[in-house]
mmCIF file of C-alpha atoms and ligand atoms in Angstrom:
data_model
loop_
_atom_site.group_PDB
_atom_site.id
_atom_site.type_symbol
_atom_site.label_atom_id
_atom_site.label_comp_id
_atom_site.label_asym_id
_atom_site.label_seq_id
_atom_site.Cartn_x
_atom_site.Cartn_y
_atom_site.Cartn_z
ATOM 1 C CA MET A 11 -153.452 6.352 55.700
ATOM 2 C CA ARG A 12 -154.302 6.326 59.424
ATOM 3 C CA ILE A 13 -157.843 5.008 59.902
ATOM 4 C CA LEU A 14 -159.805 5.235 63.134
ATOM 5 C CA LEU A 15 -162.417 2.446 63.163
ATOM 6 C CA THR A 16 -164.994 2.177 65.951
ATOM 7 C CA GLY A 17 -167.246 -0.724 66.893
ATOM 8 C CA THR A 18 -165.002 -3.633 65.895
ATOM 9 C CA SER A 19 -166.751 -5.896 68.424
ATOM 10 C CA GLY A 20 -169.951 -5.328 66.418
ATOM 11 C CA GLN A 21 -171.124 -6.897 63.172
ATOM 12 C CA VAL A 22 -170.161 -4.222 60.647
ATOM 13 C CA GLY A 23 -167.016 -3.078 62.479
ATOM 14 C CA ALA A 24 -165.706 -6.650 62.671
ATOM 15 C CA ALA A 25 -166.313 -7.177 58.958
ATOM 16 C CA LEU A 26 -164.615 -3.869 58.118
ATOM 17 C CA LEU A 27 -161.476 -4.416 60.184
ATOM 18 C CA PRO A 28 -159.588 -6.884 57.933
ATOM 19 C CA LEU A 29 -160.609 -4.974 54.785
ATOM 20 C CA LEU A 30 -159.499 -1.583 56.078
ATOM 21 C CA GLU A 31 -156.238 -3.104 57.301
ATOM 22 C CA GLN A 32 -155.430 -3.648 53.623
ATOM 23 C CA GLN A 33 -155.850 0.073 52.994
ATOM 24 C CA GLY A 34 -153.983 1.684 55.858
ATOM 25 C CA ARG A 35 -152.944 1.587 59.495
ATOM 26 C CA VAL A 36 -156.096 0.929 61.499
ATOM 27 C CA PHE A 37 -156.658 2.119 65.063
ATOM 28 C CA ALA A 38 -159.580 0.213 66.534
ATOM 29 C CA PRO A 39 -160.043 1.346 70.109
ATOM 30 C CA GLY A 40 -162.806 -0.426 72.020
ATOM 31 C CA ARG A 41 -165.206 1.461 74.227
ATOM 32 C CA GLU A 42 -162.619 1.566 77.065
ATOM 33 C CA ALA A 43 -160.425 3.883 74.990
ATOM 34 C CA PHE A 44 -163.075 5.535 72.803
ATOM 35 C CA ASP A 45 -166.405 5.628 74.609
ATOM 36 C CA LEU A 46 -169.212 7.119 72.543
ATOM 37 C CA SER A 47 -171.319 7.563 75.652
ATOM 38 C CA ARG A 48 -168.748 10.173 76.764
ATOM 39 C CA PRO A 49 -168.707 12.545 73.786
ATOM 40 C CA ASP A 50 -166.670 15.140 75.704
ATOM 41 C CA THR A 51 -163.655 12.761 75.744
ATOM 42 C CA LEU A 52 -163.621 12.070 72.008
ATOM 43 C CA ALA A 53 -161.900 15.156 70.588
ATOM 44 C CA GLY A 54 -158.885 14.541 72.842
ATOM 45 C CA ALA A 55 -158.748 10.895 71.794
ATOM 46 C CA LEU A 56 -159.001 11.892 68.129
ATOM 47 C CA ASP A 57 -156.098 14.324 68.606
ATOM 48 C CA ALA A 58 -154.053 11.409 69.933
ATOM 49 C CA TYR A 59 -154.909 8.971 67.106
ATOM 50 C CA SER A 60 -154.712 11.744 64.532
ATOM 51 C CA PRO A 61 -156.542 9.748 61.835
ATOM 52 C CA ASP A 62 -156.728 10.637 58.139
ATOM 53 C CA LEU A 63 -160.109 8.889 57.965
ATOM 54 C CA ILE A 64 -162.788 8.136 60.573
ATOM 55 C CA VAL A 65 -165.074 5.135 60.076
ATOM 56 C CA ASN A 66 -167.880 4.928 62.625
ATOM 57 C CA PRO A 67 -170.084 1.830 62.626
ATOM 58 C CA ALA A 68 -170.347 1.878 66.458
ATOM 59 C CA ALA A 69 -173.783 2.752 67.737
ATOM 60 C CA TYR A 70 -176.320 2.143 70.443
ATOM 61 C CA THR A 71 -178.291 -0.529 68.554
ATOM 62 C CA ALA A 72 -180.694 -1.935 71.185
ATOM 63 C CA VAL A 73 -183.839 -0.739 69.403
ATOM 64 C CA ASP A 74 -186.368 -1.684 72.106
ATOM 65 C CA ARG A 75 -184.198 -0.751 75.087
ATOM 66 C CA ALA A 76 -183.607 2.682 73.574
ATOM 67 C CA GLU A 77 -187.247 3.540 74.313
ATOM 68 C CA ASP A 78 -186.238 3.530 78.016
ATOM 69 C CA GLU A 79 -182.676 4.825 77.552
ATOM 70 C CA ARG A 80 -183.329 7.822 75.366
ATOM 71 C CA GLU A 81 -180.595 9.976 76.814
ATOM 72 C CA LEU A 82 -177.906 7.306 76.387
ATOM 73 C CA ALA A 83 -179.072 6.451 72.839
ATOM 74 C CA PHE A 84 -178.849 10.119 71.829
ATOM 75 C CA ARG A 85 -175.440 10.551 73.463
ATOM 76 C CA VAL A 86 -173.971 7.562 71.562
ATOM 77 C CA ASN A 87 -175.849 7.925 68.271
ATOM 78 C CA ALA A 88 -176.085 11.702 67.930
ATOM 79 C CA GLU A 89 -173.759 13.631 70.257
ATOM 80 C CA ALA A 90 -170.708 11.395 69.722
ATOM 81 C CA PRO A 91 -170.933 11.455 65.892
ATOM 82 C CA ALA A 92 -171.437 15.236 66.141
ATOM 83 C CA VAL A 93 -168.170 15.607 68.066
ATOM 84 C CA MET A 94 -166.362 13.332 65.623
ATOM 85 C CA ALA A 95 -167.750 15.240 62.643
ATOM 86 C CA GLN A 96 -166.781 18.627 64.137
ATOM 87 C CA TRP A 97 -163.255 17.333 64.749
ATOM 88 C CA ALA A 98 -163.143 15.916 61.208
ATOM 89 C CA ALA A 99 -164.349 19.209 59.701
ATOM 90 C CA ARG A 100 -161.690 21.163 61.640
ATOM 91 C CA GLN A 101 -158.929 18.820 60.529
ATOM 92 C CA GLY A 102 -160.118 18.319 56.940
ATOM 93 C CA VAL A 103 -160.519 14.584 57.573
ATOM 94 C CA PRO A 104 -163.313 12.564 55.871
ATOM 95 C CA MET A 105 -165.799 10.550 57.902
ATOM 96 C CA ILE A 106 -167.756 7.421 57.016
ATOM 97 C CA HIS A 107 -170.736 6.796 59.280
ATOM 98 C CA LEU A 108 -173.433 4.113 59.425
ATOM 99 C CA SER A 109 -177.143 4.925 59.476
ATOM 100 C CA THR A 110 -180.378 3.005 59.293
ATOM 101 C CA ASP A 111 -183.685 2.399 57.527
ATOM 102 C CA TYR A 112 -185.301 3.058 60.935
ATOM 103 C CA VAL A 113 -185.020 6.818 60.265
ATOM 104 C CA PHE A 114 -188.105 6.298 58.042
ATOM 105 C CA ASP A 115 -191.696 5.735 59.126
ATOM 106 C CA GLY A 116 -192.243 2.841 56.723
ATOM 107 C CA SER A 117 -195.279 4.314 54.997
ATOM 108 C CA GLY A 118 -196.130 3.290 51.435
ATOM 109 C CA THR A 119 -194.350 0.661 49.410
ATOM 110 C CA ALA A 120 -191.796 2.693 47.439
ATOM 111 C CA PRO A 121 -188.109 2.236 48.287
ATOM 112 C CA TRP A 122 -186.658 5.056 50.418
ATOM 113 C CA ARG A 123 -184.174 7.213 48.548
ATOM 114 C CA GLU A 124 -181.269 9.086 50.069
ATOM 115 C CA ASP A 125 -183.301 12.316 49.817
ATOM 116 C CA SER A 126 -186.592 10.870 51.108
ATOM 117 C CA GLU A 127 -188.016 12.650 54.141
ATOM 118 C CA PRO A 128 -187.181 10.768 57.368
ATOM 119 C CA ASN A 129 -189.777 10.427 60.125
ATOM 120 C CA PRO A 130 -188.556 7.939 62.717
ATOM 121 C CA LEU A 131 -191.031 5.856 64.722
ATOM 122 C CA SER A 132 -188.643 4.972 67.531
ATOM 123 C CA VAL A 133 -186.134 6.604 69.884
ATOM 124 C CA TYR A 134 -183.378 4.572 68.201
ATOM 125 C CA GLY A 135 -184.428 5.876 64.763
ATOM 126 C CA ALA A 136 -184.666 9.448 66.075
ATOM 127 C CA SER A 137 -181.228 9.219 67.690
ATOM 128 C CA LYS A 138 -179.667 7.879 64.468
ATOM 129 C CA LEU A 139 -181.354 10.609 62.425
ATOM 130 C CA ALA A 140 -180.020 13.239 64.841
ATOM 131 C CA GLY A 141 -176.544 11.763 64.259
ATOM 132 C CA ASP A 142 -176.920 11.950 60.471
ATOM 133 C CA ARG A 143 -178.088 15.556 60.700
ATOM 134 C CA ALA A 144 -175.278 16.547 63.077
ATOM 135 C CA ILE A 145 -172.690 15.161 60.649
ATOM 136 C CA ILE A 146 -174.273 16.986 57.721
ATOM 137 C CA ALA A 147 -174.366 20.216 59.778
ATOM 138 C CA ALA A 148 -170.709 19.913 60.854
ATOM 139 C CA ALA A 149 -169.940 19.311 57.178
ATOM 140 C CA PRO A 150 -166.732 17.334 57.027
ATOM 141 C CA ALA A 151 -166.345 15.327 53.809
ATOM 142 C CA HIS A 152 -168.784 12.584 54.768
ATOM 143 C CA LEU A 153 -170.363 9.374 53.563
ATOM 144 C CA ILE A 154 -173.411 8.332 55.574
ATOM 145 C CA VAL A 155 -174.106 4.713 54.682
ATOM 146 C CA ARG A 156 -177.766 3.847 55.296
ATOM 147 C CA THR A 157 -178.371 0.153 55.567
ATOM 148 C CA SER A 158 -180.989 -2.302 56.824
ATOM 149 C CA TRP A 159 -181.597 -5.612 58.637
ATOM 150 C CA VAL A 160 -177.925 -6.339 59.350
ATOM 151 C CA TYR A 161 -176.768 -9.843 60.238
ATOM 152 C CA ALA A 162 -173.553 -11.858 60.250
ATOM 153 C CA ALA A 163 -172.476 -15.435 60.887
ATOM 154 C CA THR A 164 -171.281 -14.397 64.343
ATOM 155 C CA GLY A 165 -172.962 -12.288 66.972
ATOM 156 C CA ALA A 166 -176.453 -11.866 68.351
ATOM 157 C CA ASN A 167 -178.693 -11.227 65.361
ATOM 158 C CA PHE A 168 -181.786 -12.518 63.558
ATOM 159 C CA LEU A 169 -179.846 -15.242 61.690
ATOM 160 C CA ASN A 170 -178.413 -16.810 64.838
ATOM 161 C CA THR A 171 -181.644 -16.357 66.797
ATOM 162 C CA ILE A 172 -183.635 -18.206 64.122
ATOM 163 C CA ILE A 173 -181.086 -21.032 63.919
ATOM 164 C CA ARG A 174 -181.244 -21.441 67.722
ATOM 165 C CA LEU A 175 -185.057 -21.310 67.881
ATOM 166 C CA ALA A 176 -185.417 -23.656 64.898
ATOM 167 C CA GLY A 177 -183.266 -26.154 66.775
ATOM 168 C CA GLU A 178 -185.476 -25.937 69.867
ATOM 169 C CA ARG A 179 -189.048 -25.571 68.568
ATOM 170 C CA GLU A 180 -191.341 -27.277 66.055
ATOM 171 C CA GLU A 181 -193.150 -24.048 65.244
ATOM 172 C CA LEU A 182 -191.863 -20.504 64.774
ATOM 173 C CA ARG A 183 -194.204 -17.521 64.456
ATOM 174 C CA ILE A 184 -192.523 -14.710 62.518
ATOM 175 C CA VAL A 185 -193.684 -11.250 61.450
ATOM 176 C CA ALA A 186 -194.621 -11.181 57.768
ATOM 177 C CA ASP A 187 -195.873 -7.612 57.280
ATOM 178 C CA GLN A 188 -192.566 -5.756 57.623
ATOM 179 C CA ILE A 189 -190.788 -5.703 54.271
ATOM 180 C CA GLY A 190 -187.115 -4.926 53.765
ATOM 181 C CA VAL A 191 -183.877 -6.535 52.782
ATOM 182 C CA PRO A 192 -181.568 -8.568 54.990
ATOM 183 C CA THR A 193 -178.020 -7.322 54.493
ATOM 184 C CA SER A 194 -174.925 -9.152 55.639
ATOM 185 C CA ALA A 195 -172.289 -7.131 57.459
ATOM 186 C CA ARG A 196 -169.847 -8.576 54.932
ATOM 187 C CA VAL A 197 -171.708 -6.968 52.005
ATOM 188 C CA ILE A 198 -171.707 -3.591 53.767
ATOM 189 C CA ALA A 199 -168.000 -3.878 54.569
ATOM 190 C CA ASP A 200 -167.137 -5.016 51.022
ATOM 191 C CA THR A 201 -169.043 -2.037 49.599
ATOM 192 C CA ILE A 202 -167.354 0.500 51.879
ATOM 193 C CA ALA A 203 -163.926 -1.011 51.194
ATOM 194 C CA GLY A 204 -164.685 -1.010 47.455
ATOM 195 C CA VAL A 205 -165.648 2.664 47.515
ATOM 196 C CA LEU A 206 -162.467 3.478 49.443
ATOM 197 C CA SER A 207 -160.143 1.522 47.225
ATOM 198 C CA ALA A 208 -161.638 3.287 44.197
ATOM 199 C CA ALA A 209 -160.550 6.544 45.888
ATOM 200 C CA GLN A 210 -156.921 5.506 45.259
ATOM 201 C CA GLY A 211 -155.597 6.797 48.568
ATOM 202 C CA GLU A 212 -157.514 10.065 48.378
ATOM 203 C CA PRO A 213 -160.711 9.374 50.317
ATOM 204 C CA ALA A 214 -161.203 13.026 51.246
ATOM 205 C CA ARG A 215 -161.384 14.138 47.607
ATOM 206 C CA MET A 216 -163.581 11.256 46.552
ATOM 207 C CA ILE A 217 -165.966 11.594 49.525
ATOM 208 C CA GLU A 218 -166.145 15.357 49.034
ATOM 209 C CA ARG A 219 -167.149 14.861 45.405
ATOM 210 C CA ARG A 220 -169.393 11.820 45.702
ATOM 211 C CA GLY A 221 -170.253 11.566 49.401
ATOM 212 C CA GLY A 222 -173.429 12.489 51.246
ATOM 213 C CA ILE A 223 -175.960 9.832 52.133
ATOM 214 C CA LEU A 224 -175.647 6.486 50.343
ATOM 215 C CA ASN A 225 -178.029 3.552 50.694
ATOM 216 C CA VAL A 226 -176.119 0.271 50.869
ATOM 217 C CA ALA A 227 -178.063 -2.960 51.148
ATOM 218 C CA CYS A 228 -178.467 -6.297 49.456
ATOM 219 C CA GLY A 229 -180.699 -6.618 46.402
ATOM 220 C CA GLY A 230 -184.275 -7.901 46.454
ATOM 221 C CA GLU A 231 -186.778 -7.792 49.288
ATOM 222 C CA THR A 232 -188.552 -10.051 51.732
ATOM 223 C CA SER A 233 -190.274 -10.081 55.113
ATOM 224 C CA TRP A 234 -188.848 -11.316 58.421
ATOM 225 C CA HIS A 235 -190.962 -14.422 57.783
ATOM 226 C CA GLY A 236 -189.378 -14.862 54.347
ATOM 227 C CA PHE A 237 -185.925 -14.334 55.847
ATOM 228 C CA ALA A 238 -186.560 -16.912 58.605
ATOM 229 C CA SER A 239 -187.895 -19.435 56.082
ATOM 230 C CA ALA A 240 -184.815 -19.007 53.890
ATOM 231 C CA ILE A 241 -182.490 -19.413 56.888
ATOM 232 C CA VAL A 242 -184.135 -22.675 57.959
ATOM 233 C CA GLU A 243 -184.153 -23.999 54.407
ATOM 234 C CA ARG A 244 -180.476 -23.139 53.837
ATOM 235 C CA MET A 245 -179.258 -24.526 57.132
ATOM 236 C CA ARG A 246 -181.241 -27.730 56.676
ATOM 237 C CA ALA A 247 -179.821 -28.139 53.150
ATOM 238 C CA ARG A 248 -176.372 -27.883 54.737
ATOM 239 C CA GLY A 249 -177.141 -30.699 57.157
ATOM 240 C CA ALA A 250 -178.229 -28.819 60.296
ATOM 241 C CA ALA A 251 -180.528 -30.911 62.521
ATOM 242 C CA LEU A 252 -183.472 -28.582 63.071
ATOM 243 C CA LYS A 253 -186.660 -29.396 64.954
ATOM 244 C CA CYS A 254 -188.704 -26.696 63.221
ATOM 245 C CA ARG A 255 -191.519 -28.015 60.973
ATOM 246 C CA ARG A 256 -193.656 -24.875 60.514
ATOM 247 C CA ILE A 257 -192.921 -21.193 60.193
ATOM 248 C CA VAL A 258 -196.194 -19.365 60.660
ATOM 249 C CA PRO A 259 -196.541 -15.839 59.241
ATOM 250 C CA ILE A 260 -197.948 -13.404 61.796
ATOM 251 C CA SER A 261 -198.673 -9.674 61.795
ATOM 252 C CA THR A 262 -196.743 -6.979 63.635
ATOM 253 C CA ALA A 263 -199.823 -6.540 65.843
ATOM 254 C CA GLU A 264 -199.443 -10.157 66.986
ATOM 255 C CA TYR A 265 -195.832 -9.555 68.062
ATOM 256 C CA PRO A 266 -195.844 -6.352 70.095
ATOM 257 C CA THR A 267 -192.442 -4.804 70.789
ATOM 258 C CA ARG A 268 -191.433 -1.816 72.896
ATOM 259 C CA ALA A 269 -190.309 0.174 69.831
ATOM 260 C CA ARG A 270 -192.349 0.626 66.663
ATOM 261 C CA ARG A 271 -190.677 -0.535 63.458
ATOM 262 C CA PRO A 272 -191.258 0.568 59.857
ATOM 263 C CA ALA A 273 -193.520 -1.693 57.755
ATOM 264 C CA ASN A 274 -191.668 -0.646 54.602
ATOM 265 C CA SER A 275 -187.887 -0.709 54.991
ATOM 266 C CA ARG A 276 -187.056 -0.960 51.283
ATOM 267 C CA LEU A 277 -184.034 1.206 50.390
ATOM 268 C CA SER A 278 -183.522 2.445 46.844
ATOM 269 C CA LEU A 279 -180.119 1.329 45.584
ATOM 270 C CA ALA A 280 -180.211 3.536 42.479
ATOM 271 C CA ARG A 281 -177.485 5.921 43.729
ATOM 272 C CA LEU A 282 -175.162 3.014 44.541
ATOM 273 C CA GLY A 283 -175.369 1.983 40.899
ATOM 274 C CA GLU A 284 -175.361 5.439 39.332
ATOM 275 C CA VAL A 285 -172.595 7.098 41.357
ATOM 276 C CA PHE A 286 -170.410 4.200 42.418
ATOM 277 C CA ARG A 287 -171.205 1.713 39.624
ATOM 278 C CA LEU A 288 -171.799 -0.964 42.239
ATOM 279 C CA GLU A 289 -174.353 -3.701 41.828
ATOM 280 C CA ALA A 290 -176.209 -4.999 44.872
ATOM 281 C CA THR A 291 -175.589 -8.606 45.913
ATOM 282 C CA PRO A 292 -178.944 -10.471 46.024
ATOM 283 C CA TRP A 293 -179.909 -11.088 49.680
ATOM 284 C CA THR A 294 -180.346 -14.810 49.028
ATOM 285 C CA GLU A 295 -176.748 -15.018 47.764
ATOM 286 C CA ALA A 296 -175.369 -13.124 50.772
ATOM 287 C CA LEU A 297 -177.356 -15.393 53.099
ATOM 288 C CA ALA A 298 -176.019 -18.506 51.384
ATOM 289 C CA ARG A 299 -172.470 -17.268 52.026
ATOM 290 C CA GLU A 300 -173.092 -16.695 55.742
ATOM 291 C CA CYS A 301 -174.849 -20.070 56.099
ATOM 292 C CA GLU A 302 -171.909 -21.779 54.408
ATOM 293 C CA GLN A 303 -169.570 -20.177 56.911
ATOM 294 C CA LEU A 304 -171.814 -21.312 59.789
ATOM 295 C CA ALA A 305 -172.116 -24.844 58.458
ATOM 296 C CA ALA A 306 -168.328 -25.061 58.004
ATOM 297 C CA LYS A 307 -167.850 -24.081 61.657
ATOM 298 C CA ALA A 308 -170.431 -26.559 62.996
HETATM 299 N N1 LIG B 20 -178.107 -4.150 63.187
HETATM 300 C C1 LIG B 20 -178.965 -3.701 62.244
HETATM 301 O O1 LIG B 20 -179.927 -4.376 61.862
HETATM 302 C C2 LIG B 20 -178.731 -2.352 61.605
HETATM 303 C C3 LIG B 20 -179.609 -1.935 60.593
HETATM 304 C C4 LIG B 20 -179.376 -0.700 59.977
HETATM 305 C C5 LIG B 20 -178.310 0.084 60.368
HETATM 306 N N2 LIG B 20 -177.503 -0.343 61.368
HETATM 307 C C6 LIG B 20 -176.400 0.542 61.763
HETATM 308 O O2 LIG B 20 -175.194 -0.077 61.340
HETATM 309 C C7 LIG B 20 -174.156 0.181 62.282
HETATM 310 C C8 LIG B 20 -173.505 -1.114 62.696
HETATM 311 O O3 LIG B 20 -174.480 -1.964 63.304
HETATM 312 P P1 LIG B 20 -174.074 -3.380 63.893
HETATM 313 O O4 LIG B 20 -175.239 -4.276 63.652
HETATM 314 O O5 LIG B 20 -172.707 -3.750 63.422
HETATM 315 O O6 LIG B 20 -174.025 -3.035 65.456
HETATM 316 P P2 LIG B 20 -173.674 -4.001 66.663
HETATM 317 O O7 LIG B 20 -173.300 -5.368 66.170
HETATM 318 O O8 LIG B 20 -174.763 -3.865 67.664
HETATM 319 O O9 LIG B 20 -172.359 -3.337 67.236
HETATM 320 C C9 LIG B 20 -172.380 -2.087 67.817
HETATM 321 C C10 LIG B 20 -170.962 -1.683 68.110
HETATM 322 O O10 LIG B 20 -171.003 -0.393 68.719
HETATM 323 C C11 LIG B 20 -170.199 -0.435 69.883
HETATM 324 N N3 LIG B 20 -170.659 0.506 70.880
HETATM 325 C C12 LIG B 20 -171.883 0.595 71.439
HETATM 326 N N4 LIG B 20 -171.883 1.558 72.384
HETATM 327 C C13 LIG B 20 -170.625 2.078 72.406
HETATM 328 C C14 LIG B 20 -170.007 3.085 73.166
HETATM 329 N N5 LIG B 20 -170.654 3.753 74.121
HETATM 330 N N6 LIG B 20 -168.704 3.382 72.917
HETATM 331 C C15 LIG B 20 -168.014 2.705 71.957
HETATM 332 N N7 LIG B 20 -168.551 1.717 71.224
HETATM 333 C C16 LIG B 20 -169.839 1.412 71.452
HETATM 334 C C17 LIG B 20 -170.354 -1.860 70.394
HETATM 335 O O11 LIG B 20 -169.317 -2.124 71.309
HETATM 336 P P3 LIG B 20 -169.522 -3.132 72.569
HETATM 337 O O12 LIG B 20 -169.272 -4.508 72.015
HETATM 338 O O13 LIG B 20 -168.512 -2.683 73.535
HETATM 339 O O14 LIG B 20 -170.945 -2.964 73.015
HETATM 340 C C18 LIG B 20 -170.248 -2.636 69.088
HETATM 341 O O15 LIG B 20 -168.909 -2.788 68.705
HETATM 342 C C19 LIG B 20 -174.784 0.990 63.394
HETATM 343 O O16 LIG B 20 -174.532 2.340 63.160
HETATM 344 C C20 LIG B 20 -176.267 0.724 63.262
HETATM 345 O O17 LIG B 20 -177.032 1.806 63.739
HETATM 346 C C21 LIG B 20 -177.670 -1.549 61.973
#
């Protein structure tokens, strides 16, 4: 199986690379060779790689900056996936794509299901939703993996930001009224690889039968404040010297950002269990694994 994997310098792409390498020959062009901000170049590149499967975790992910770079965010997150999906539909090749909880407006407290009505609050969310819809419209065999609050032991993310700030400051003030579930890139990659290996070399057939949108996240829920508190506790238990003594819960209103974010980012994981018989890893367990990896490196 020839697999085209984008975004391997990012969190999810990096976690996917070694797992997909066990399932086929992986082509992982960086943005120099496969630039999502130039959608018109992608069909030619796809002809050259001639993949049997496209996996697209690459995206414009700068949520606040997207408010000022709308055109670029839409090109990368909507037009590029549209071109890939049209190519995939023409060639009969399945496509796995990554999407986000930020397609929802965060109203209520119920977990968002795959068929819940999206209503993005931000340009980033709108651009990702446009990508999802373009893939569905082009209609290759597709699996759109919706996930939330992604982090990994490496890279610029909430986990590493909190560890750095907790080393520098006695007090952290963290938003406590946005609820969701932190999900390690490793859990997302393990889930996608698990779904693919269950396809026994026939991803197109499996994705055609059981594809569509699929929520993939860790189990449980917390706030950013709860996540930060758990990070500090875990890292301290593993011997990290942290200055932080207090983590103060604050409201979203006290921490204004350029882009609005959903207050309720809970994703229903019912379909993951029902269709793929996969059980979600508790977020605390996934965090412990990443912290162990960080502590081992320190
Ligand atoms: N991060 C989250 O909290 C979160 C939450 C829900 C869903 N998601 C979704 O999950 C997916 C993976 O997210 P992530 O956290 O792994 O992202 P990430 O760490 O920010 O990585 C993004 C990747 O996309 C690549 N990329 C950006 N612009 C590109 C372009 N013009 N051409 C080619 N590649 C480009 C980046 O390459 P460079 O290194 O060259 O920039 C990088 O490899 C995305 O689809 C995202 O929307 C993320």
